[in-house]
Amino acid sequence: MAMKTISRNFLKFLVVILAFQDVAAGVAGSIMADIIKAFPDYDPTIVMLVATFPGLIQIVPALFYGKLSKTFKKRTLLFVGLGLFIIGGTLPTFMDSLPLIIAMRGVLGLGVGITMPLSVDVITDFFEGRERDFLIGFGTSTIACIGAIFFQLVGGILADAYGWQYGFLTYLFPIWILAVTILYLPEPEKKQPIESAGNETRVKVKLPKAIYWVCLGQVLYSGLIFGYVTNISVVIQADKLGSATEAGLAISVFTFGTLLAGFLFGKIKHKLPNYYLPIAVIITGIGMAICYFAPSLPVIFAGSLVGGFAMGVGLPGVFTRVTELTPAGAASGAGLVVVGQGLGGILGPFGFQVVQNLFHQGIGRFPLAVSAVGLIVLAVIWALTVRAPKRDLEVTIGQ
């Protein structure tokens, strides 16, 4: 398609709204109690697959995203990804069979596995330097959080008003994103390897090992944050610091912190070009530690805000570091970050279970302590290892 003449600001709008549905699978979380009631013949753990299955399935296309982005046009991937998302998201409204609903959630997961790395990839195709950093932070943190809040809130409202199945109609909303981006978003040019010099046989460029190490760290980062998400409500209610509403509010404060950080990510990265990632991770750990020691609800809110804000720097930080480490002409590494994120979310609960059994501890405050210690250790490892490959890359490019 010939590039339409669109303003730079409109192009920025088009690339960041792609992140709106990145964490939209959460609609099922807000109506889970109703879904469990609707299927009394099934074990609640099976019913919960409605919420968790998309996260598992999104790993599959994300794993092959680099190959997909080299083979197909970005606009084709966008159409397929958003199409699967809308179809898989909406169809459970009209279904009474739990296995069918779970299958559709898998289709939604396939869509997310394409659109999530694509939303970062398209930014790096069109923008560089501080503009790129700001847009990655704003997209993956701020816009994704606004999307998450929108889907959970509207899904809950529709479910309360008309019945739980209607909560899934929220997934029709991204049709306008699909329409606007297909109409106006130009196809990015393919990046050529820096040293190809017209020699087509040398075009195959491999991703450096450092990218795999960063993505392995992302598995740990996502898994350790899981300790907060699943235990903060237990702490608040078990220690009689508040009700389920206050527990929900704590997670909202965490999300709000992430949303705020998206605005400032570019500035933070510019001030701390080598250490923005480990500092974000260590502050996430400090947020967990504040929640662990918290004697009251306001202190838990403070810890949630600190942890959420730091995660809002850490998540785009991983994407940005991977794009910086990716040589021109190589397959995109953004999909591997999504894989790391998904694996962390899936393996996190099992990891915590192992540590809890090892120390003969239960749920509640102990997993928060594990999160805090684990994140601080990860920050130290990343501080020592993640920055060096970037320097090497610059040297090779300069030669």
Short mmCIF file of C-alpha atoms in Angstrom, two decimals:
data_model
loop_
_atom_site.label_atom_id
_atom_site.label_comp_id
_atom_site.label_asym_id
_atom_site.label_seq_id
_atom_site.Cartn_x
_atom_site.Cartn_y
_atom_site.Cartn_z
CA MET A 1 0.00 0.00 0.00
CA ALA A 2 1.31 3.45 -0.86
CA MET A 3 2.13 5.49 2.21
CA LYS A 4 -0.72 7.83 3.03
CA THR A 5 0.26 11.34 3.94
CA ILE A 6 -0.51 11.39 7.64
CA SER A 7 0.92 13.72 10.25
CA ARG A 8 3.67 12.49 12.59
CA ASN A 9 1.38 12.96 15.61
CA PHE A 10 -1.39 10.88 13.99
CA LEU A 11 1.21 8.17 13.26
CA LYS A 12 2.18 8.23 16.97
CA PHE A 13 -1.49 7.83 17.90
CA LEU A 14 -1.87 4.87 15.51
CA VAL A 15 1.16 3.01 16.86
CA VAL A 16 0.36 3.45 20.57
CA ILE A 17 -3.34 2.48 20.38
CA LEU A 18 -2.21 -0.98 19.22
CA ALA A 19 -1.25 -1.64 22.86
CA PHE A 20 -4.82 -0.95 24.08
CA GLN A 21 -5.80 -4.63 24.13
CA ASP A 22 -2.43 -6.01 25.34
CA VAL A 23 -3.79 -7.08 28.75
CA ALA A 24 -7.47 -7.23 27.84
CA ALA A 25 -7.83 -10.92 28.72
CA GLY A 26 -8.71 -9.62 32.22
CA VAL A 27 -12.44 -9.30 31.42
CA ALA A 28 -12.84 -12.93 32.51
CA GLY A 29 -11.17 -12.16 35.85
CA SER A 30 -13.80 -9.57 36.76
CA ILE A 31 -16.69 -12.00 36.06
CA MET A 32 -15.02 -15.24 37.23
CA ALA A 33 -17.30 -15.76 40.26
CA ASP A 34 -20.36 -15.66 37.95
CA ILE A 35 -18.77 -18.07 35.44
CA ILE A 36 -17.96 -20.57 38.24
CA LYS A 37 -21.63 -20.37 39.38
CA ALA A 38 -22.82 -20.91 35.79
CA PHE A 39 -20.87 -24.19 35.48
CA PRO A 40 -21.42 -26.04 38.82
CA ASP A 41 -20.60 -29.42 37.22
CA TYR A 42 -17.00 -28.37 36.54
CA ASP A 43 -14.17 -28.05 39.05
CA PRO A 44 -13.48 -24.29 39.67
CA THR A 45 -9.84 -24.85 38.62
CA ILE A 46 -11.06 -25.93 35.16
CA VAL A 47 -13.44 -22.95 34.96
CA MET A 48 -10.52 -20.63 35.79
CA LEU A 49 -8.94 -21.66 32.48
CA VAL A 50 -11.32 -19.08 30.97
CA ALA A 51 -9.06 -16.46 32.60
CA THR A 52 -5.66 -18.20 32.33
CA PHE A 53 -5.82 -20.00 28.96
CA PRO A 54 -5.23 -16.90 26.79
CA GLY A 55 -1.96 -16.23 28.67
CA LEU A 56 -0.78 -19.76 27.95
CA ILE A 57 -1.76 -19.75 24.25
CA GLN A 58 -0.34 -16.27 23.52
CA ILE A 59 3.14 -17.79 24.00
CA VAL A 60 2.77 -19.86 20.79
CA PRO A 61 2.51 -17.09 18.15
CA ALA A 62 4.81 -14.83 20.23
CA LEU A 63 7.50 -17.53 20.08
CA PHE A 64 7.39 -17.46 16.27
CA TYR A 65 6.73 -13.71 15.98
CA GLY A 66 10.26 -13.02 14.64
CA LYS A 67 9.69 -15.44 11.74
CA LEU A 68 6.13 -14.19 11.15
CA SER A 69 7.30 -10.56 10.96
CA LYS A 70 9.97 -11.51 8.41
CA THR A 71 7.51 -13.52 6.28
CA PHE A 72 4.34 -11.38 6.35
CA LYS A 73 3.61 -7.69 6.11
CA LYS A 74 3.00 -5.95 9.44
CA ARG A 75 -0.44 -4.84 8.25
CA THR A 76 -1.36 -8.48 7.50
CA LEU A 77 -0.25 -9.52 11.00
CA LEU A 78 -2.23 -6.63 12.47
CA PHE A 79 -5.40 -7.69 10.63
CA VAL A 80 -5.00 -11.36 11.62
CA GLY A 81 -4.03 -10.60 15.26
CA LEU A 82 -6.85 -8.13 15.92
CA GLY A 83 -9.30 -10.32 13.96
CA LEU A 84 -8.53 -13.37 16.15
CA PHE A 85 -8.72 -11.17 19.25
CA ILE A 86 -12.18 -9.80 18.39
CA ILE A 87 -13.62 -13.16 17.22
CA GLY A 88 -12.19 -15.22 20.10
CA GLY A 89 -13.13 -12.53 22.61
CA THR A 90 -16.73 -11.94 21.51
CA LEU A 91 -18.04 -15.42 20.58
CA PRO A 92 -18.29 -16.73 24.20
CA THR A 93 -21.26 -14.30 24.56
CA PHE A 94 -23.30 -16.77 22.47
CA MET A 95 -22.00 -20.04 23.96
CA ASP A 96 -23.24 -22.29 26.76
CA SER A 97 -20.48 -24.90 26.53
CA LEU A 98 -17.45 -24.39 28.81
CA PRO A 99 -14.98 -26.30 26.55
CA LEU A 100 -16.09 -24.14 23.59
CA ILE A 101 -15.68 -20.94 25.65
CA ILE A 102 -12.16 -22.06 26.70
CA ALA A 103 -11.34 -22.84 23.03
CA MET A 104 -12.46 -19.33 22.03
CA ARG A 105 -10.28 -17.89 24.81
CA GLY A 106 -7.43 -19.77 23.12
CA VAL A 107 -8.25 -18.02 19.82
CA LEU A 108 -8.15 -14.69 21.72
CA GLY A 109 -4.74 -15.71 23.13
CA LEU A 110 -3.45 -16.35 19.58
CA GLY A 111 -4.49 -12.79 18.69
CA VAL A 112 -2.76 -11.28 21.74
CA GLY A 113 0.40 -13.28 20.97
CA ILE A 114 0.57 -11.46 17.62
CA THR A 115 -0.61 -7.96 18.57
CA MET A 116 1.45 -7.58 21.76
CA PRO A 117 4.93 -7.87 20.17
CA LEU A 118 3.58 -6.12 17.04
CA SER A 119 2.58 -3.05 19.08
CA VAL A 120 6.24 -2.59 20.13
CA ASP A 121 7.70 -3.67 16.79
CA VAL A 122 5.73 -1.07 14.81
CA ILE A 123 6.96 1.70 17.13
CA THR A 124 10.59 0.69 16.50
CA ASP A 125 9.90 0.58 12.73
CA PHE A 126 8.80 4.21 12.58
CA PHE A 127 10.61 5.96 15.46
CA GLU A 128 14.11 6.13 16.97
CA GLY A 129 15.90 7.46 20.04
CA ARG A 130 13.95 9.32 22.69
CA GLU A 131 10.76 9.41 20.61
CA ARG A 132 10.83 5.61 20.36
CA ASP A 133 11.55 5.24 24.11
CA PHE A 134 8.66 7.54 25.05
CA LEU A 135 6.21 5.71 22.75
CA ILE A 136 7.23 2.23 23.96
CA GLY A 137 6.80 3.35 27.59
CA PHE A 138 3.54 5.16 26.86
CA GLY A 139 2.15 2.22 24.83
CA THR A 140 3.21 -0.79 26.95
CA SER A 141 2.52 0.88 30.31
CA THR A 142 0.01 3.75 30.04
CA ILE A 143 -2.19 2.71 27.09
CA ALA A 144 -2.10 -1.01 28.03
CA CYS A 145 -3.19 -0.12 31.61
CA ILE A 146 -5.98 2.16 30.38
CA GLY A 147 -7.09 -0.76 28.17
CA ALA A 148 -6.95 -3.21 31.09
CA ILE A 149 -9.02 -0.90 33.31
CA PHE A 150 -11.52 -0.29 30.47
CA PHE A 151 -12.02 -4.00 29.67
CA GLN A 152 -12.38 -5.02 33.34
CA LEU A 153 -14.72 -2.15 34.19
CA VAL A 154 -16.97 -2.34 31.11
CA GLY A 155 -16.94 -6.18 31.20
CA GLY A 156 -18.10 -6.06 34.85
CA ILE A 157 -20.79 -3.45 34.14
CA LEU A 158 -22.23 -5.42 31.18
CA ALA A 159 -22.15 -8.67 33.19
CA ASP A 160 -23.96 -7.06 36.15
CA ALA A 161 -26.58 -5.44 33.92
CA TYR A 162 -27.38 -8.26 31.48
CA GLY A 163 -25.69 -11.49 32.69
CA TRP A 164 -22.10 -12.77 32.74
CA GLN A 165 -22.02 -13.75 29.04
CA TYR A 166 -22.58 -10.15 27.98
CA GLY A 167 -19.29 -9.19 29.64
CA PHE A 168 -17.56 -10.72 26.60
CA LEU A 169 -19.19 -8.15 24.28
CA THR A 170 -16.51 -5.73 25.51
CA TYR A 171 -14.19 -7.44 23.02
CA LEU A 172 -16.09 -5.82 20.14
CA PHE A 173 -14.58 -2.47 21.17
CA PRO A 174 -11.23 -2.88 19.31
CA ILE A 175 -13.08 -2.99 15.96
CA TRP A 176 -12.48 0.77 15.69
CA ILE A 177 -8.73 0.23 16.33
CA LEU A 178 -8.67 -2.37 13.55
CA ALA A 179 -10.56 -0.03 11.17
CA VAL A 180 -8.43 3.07 11.87
CA THR A 181 -5.07 1.27 11.69
CA ILE A 182 -5.95 -0.71 8.54
CA LEU A 183 -7.11 2.53 6.86
CA TYR A 184 -4.27 4.81 7.88
CA LEU A 185 -1.24 2.96 9.29
CA PRO A 186 1.38 2.68 6.52
CA GLU A 187 3.39 -0.52 5.98
CA PRO A 188 6.84 -0.01 7.56
CA GLU A 189 9.89 -0.48 5.35
CA LYS A 190 11.88 -3.68 5.95
CA LYS A 191 15.18 -2.92 7.69
CA GLN A 192 18.26 -4.13 5.87
CA PRO A 193 21.32 -5.56 7.66
CA ILE A 194 24.00 -2.91 8.17
CA GLU A 195 26.77 -4.94 6.58
CA SER A 196 24.87 -6.52 3.68
CA ALA A 197 26.64 -4.27 1.07
CA GLY A 198 24.46 -5.74 -1.66
CA ASN A 199 25.50 -9.30 -0.88
CA GLU A 200 22.16 -11.11 -0.57
CA THR A 201 23.75 -14.34 0.75
CA ARG A 202 24.75 -12.66 4.03
CA VAL A 203 21.34 -11.24 4.84
CA LYS A 204 20.55 -13.81 7.59
CA VAL A 205 21.33 -12.02 10.84
CA LYS A 206 21.07 -13.87 14.16
CA LEU A 207 19.83 -12.37 17.40
CA PRO A 208 22.66 -11.88 19.93
CA LYS A 209 22.71 -14.18 23.01
CA ALA A 210 22.18 -11.16 25.29
CA ILE A 211 18.55 -10.94 24.06
CA TYR A 212 17.84 -14.48 25.29
CA TRP A 213 19.35 -13.63 28.68
CA VAL A 214 17.17 -10.52 28.97
CA CYS A 215 14.07 -12.58 28.07
CA LEU A 216 15.03 -15.26 30.61
CA GLY A 217 15.21 -12.49 33.22
CA GLN A 218 11.75 -11.39 32.05
CA VAL A 219 10.39 -14.85 32.98
CA LEU A 220 11.68 -14.30 36.55
CA TYR A 221 10.48 -10.68 36.65
CA SER A 222 6.90 -11.57 35.59
CA GLY A 223 6.83 -14.62 37.87
CA LEU A 224 8.01 -12.65 40.92
CA ILE A 225 5.44 -9.88 40.34
CA PHE A 226 2.80 -12.63 40.34
CA GLY A 227 3.50 -12.99 44.08
CA TYR A 228 1.99 -9.54 44.62
CA VAL A 229 -1.06 -10.01 42.39
CA THR A 230 -2.18 -13.25 44.07
CA ASN A 231 -1.30 -12.46 47.68
CA ILE A 232 -2.06 -8.80 48.33
CA SER A 233 -5.80 -9.44 48.80
CA VAL A 234 -4.98 -12.36 51.16
CA VAL A 235 -2.78 -10.06 53.31
CA ILE A 236 -5.41 -7.29 53.43
CA GLN A 237 -8.27 -9.63 54.37
CA ALA A 238 -6.38 -12.09 56.63
CA ASP A 239 -4.79 -9.29 58.68
CA LYS A 240 -8.17 -7.49 58.83
CA LEU A 241 -6.73 -4.38 57.15
CA GLY A 242 -9.72 -4.11 54.81
CA SER A 243 -12.37 -5.89 52.72
CA ALA A 244 -12.33 -7.36 49.18
CA THR A 245 -13.08 -3.83 47.92
CA GLU A 246 -9.89 -2.47 49.53
CA ALA A 247 -7.96 -5.45 48.12
CA GLY A 248 -9.23 -4.57 44.65
CA LEU A 249 -8.28 -0.96 45.31
CA ALA A 250 -4.69 -1.98 46.15
CA ILE A 251 -4.35 -3.68 42.75
CA SER A 252 -5.90 -0.58 41.12
CA VAL A 253 -3.27 1.59 42.86
CA PHE A 254 -0.56 -0.75 41.51
CA THR A 255 -2.06 -0.42 37.99
CA PHE A 256 -2.27 3.38 38.39
CA GLY A 257 1.45 3.45 39.29
CA THR A 258 2.24 1.51 36.08
CA LEU A 259 0.03 3.87 34.07
CA LEU A 260 1.87 6.94 35.46
CA ALA A 261 5.30 5.48 34.73
CA GLY A 262 4.47 5.19 31.01
CA PHE A 263 4.54 8.99 30.70
CA LEU A 264 8.01 9.21 32.28
CA PHE A 265 9.76 6.13 30.90
CA GLY A 266 11.58 8.01 28.10
CA LYS A 267 12.97 10.61 30.53
CA ILE A 268 14.07 7.99 33.08
CA LYS A 269 15.83 5.94 30.39
CA HIS A 270 17.59 9.04 29.04
CA LYS A 271 18.92 9.95 32.52
CA LEU A 272 20.02 6.34 33.32
CA PRO A 273 20.82 4.78 29.92
CA ASN A 274 22.69 1.75 31.32
CA TYR A 275 20.89 1.21 34.60
CA TYR A 276 17.22 2.06 34.02
CA LEU A 277 16.30 -1.64 33.87
CA PRO A 278 18.01 -2.94 37.07
CA ILE A 279 16.91 0.20 38.98
CA ALA A 280 13.28 -0.40 37.89
CA VAL A 281 13.54 -4.03 39.05
CA ILE A 282 15.11 -3.15 42.42
CA ILE A 283 12.40 -0.51 43.09
CA THR A 284 9.70 -3.08 42.19
CA GLY A 285 11.32 -5.27 44.89
CA ILE A 286 11.26 -2.35 47.36
CA GLY A 287 7.52 -1.94 46.63
CA MET A 288 7.01 -5.64 47.47
CA ALA A 289 9.06 -5.21 50.68
CA ILE A 290 6.94 -2.21 51.76
CA CYS A 291 3.81 -4.35 51.29
CA TYR A 292 5.43 -7.22 53.21
CA PHE A 293 6.20 -5.06 56.26
CA ALA A 294 3.03 -2.91 55.95
CA PRO A 295 1.18 -2.56 59.29
CA SER A 296 -1.78 -0.72 57.73
CA LEU A 297 -3.76 -0.25 54.52
CA PRO A 298 -2.25 3.18 53.58
CA VAL A 299 1.26 1.64 53.73
CA ILE A 300 0.08 -1.21 51.45
CA PHE A 301 -1.25 1.41 49.02
CA ALA A 302 2.13 3.21 49.15
CA GLY A 303 4.01 -0.05 48.45
CA SER A 304 1.57 -0.87 45.63
CA LEU A 305 2.12 2.55 44.03
CA VAL A 306 5.93 2.20 44.26
CA GLY A 307 5.88 -1.37 42.88
CA GLY A 308 3.42 -0.52 40.11
CA PHE A 309 5.37 2.57 39.04
CA ALA A 310 8.63 0.61 38.89
CA MET A 311 6.97 -2.15 36.86
CA GLY A 312 5.77 0.57 34.46
CA VAL A 313 9.45 1.34 33.83
CA GLY A 314 10.63 -2.30 33.93
CA LEU A 315 8.23 -3.73 31.34
CA PRO A 316 8.91 -1.17 28.56
CA GLY A 317 12.54 -1.31 29.75
CA VAL A 318 12.81 -4.97 28.73
CA PHE A 319 11.21 -4.28 25.33
CA THR A 320 13.49 -1.28 24.75
CA ARG A 321 16.65 -3.16 25.76
CA VAL A 322 15.74 -5.99 23.38
CA THR A 323 15.10 -3.58 20.48
CA GLU A 324 18.45 -1.87 21.19
CA LEU A 325 20.23 -5.22 21.12
CA THR A 326 18.54 -6.39 17.89
CA PRO A 327 20.81 -5.86 14.85
CA ALA A 328 19.24 -4.28 11.74
CA GLY A 329 17.82 -6.95 9.44
CA ALA A 330 17.43 -9.55 12.22
CA ALA A 331 14.03 -10.97 13.13
CA SER A 332 12.26 -8.99 15.85
CA GLY A 333 13.01 -10.06 19.43
CA ALA A 334 9.80 -8.46 20.80
CA GLY A 335 7.95 -11.79 20.61
CA LEU A 336 10.50 -13.38 22.95
CA VAL A 337 9.75 -10.72 25.60
CA VAL A 338 6.04 -11.64 25.37
CA VAL A 339 6.99 -15.32 25.69
CA GLY A 340 9.04 -14.48 28.82
CA GLN A 341 6.13 -12.53 30.26
CA GLY A 342 3.66 -15.35 29.56
CA LEU A 343 5.93 -18.08 30.96
CA GLY A 344 6.52 -16.02 34.11
CA GLY A 345 2.77 -15.69 34.67
CA ILE A 346 2.23 -19.44 34.19
CA LEU A 347 5.26 -20.74 36.12
CA GLY A 348 5.07 -18.10 38.89
CA PRO A 349 2.41 -19.87 41.03
CA PHE A 350 4.33 -23.19 40.86
CA GLY A 351 7.62 -21.48 41.78
CA PHE A 352 6.01 -19.84 44.81
CA GLN A 353 4.45 -23.16 45.83
CA VAL A 354 7.89 -24.84 45.80
CA VAL A 355 9.50 -22.07 47.91
CA GLN A 356 6.55 -22.01 50.35
CA ASN A 357 6.78 -25.79 50.85
CA LEU A 358 10.54 -25.54 51.30
CA PHE A 359 10.17 -23.00 54.12
CA HIS A 360 6.89 -24.49 55.46
CA GLN A 361 5.07 -21.20 54.82
CA GLY A 362 1.58 -20.43 53.51
CA ILE A 363 0.13 -17.75 51.26
CA GLY A 364 -0.07 -14.09 52.34
CA ARG A 365 2.96 -12.11 53.46
CA PHE A 366 5.66 -14.75 52.86
CA PRO A 367 5.34 -14.76 49.01
CA LEU A 368 5.71 -10.94 49.12
CA ALA A 369 9.05 -11.41 50.92
CA VAL A 370 10.09 -13.97 48.26
CA SER A 371 9.14 -11.45 45.54
CA ALA A 372 11.12 -8.67 47.21
CA VAL A 373 14.30 -10.76 47.66
CA GLY A 374 14.01 -12.35 44.18
CA LEU A 375 13.59 -8.97 42.45
CA ILE A 376 16.57 -7.44 44.26
CA VAL A 377 18.76 -10.42 43.25
CA LEU A 378 17.51 -10.18 39.64
CA ALA A 379 18.31 -6.44 39.62
CA VAL A 380 21.91 -7.12 40.66
CA ILE A 381 22.30 -9.81 37.96
CA TRP A 382 20.83 -7.52 35.27
CA ALA A 383 23.02 -4.60 36.40
CA LEU A 384 26.13 -6.75 35.92
CA THR A 385 25.16 -8.49 32.67
CA VAL A 386 22.61 -6.61 30.59
CA ARG A 387 24.53 -3.44 29.81
CA ALA A 388 27.78 -4.87 28.40
CA PRO A 389 26.31 -6.38 25.18
CA LYS A 390 24.86 -2.97 24.27
CA ARG A 391 28.38 -1.48 24.22
CA ASP A 392 29.67 -4.39 22.12
CA LEU A 393 26.83 -3.83 19.65
CA GLU A 394 27.69 -0.15 19.27
CA VAL A 395 31.34 -1.05 18.64
CA THR A 396 30.41 -3.51 15.87
CA ILE A 397 28.12 -0.97 14.25
CA GLY A 398 30.77 1.70 14.41
CA GLN A 399 33.38 -0.44 12.64
#
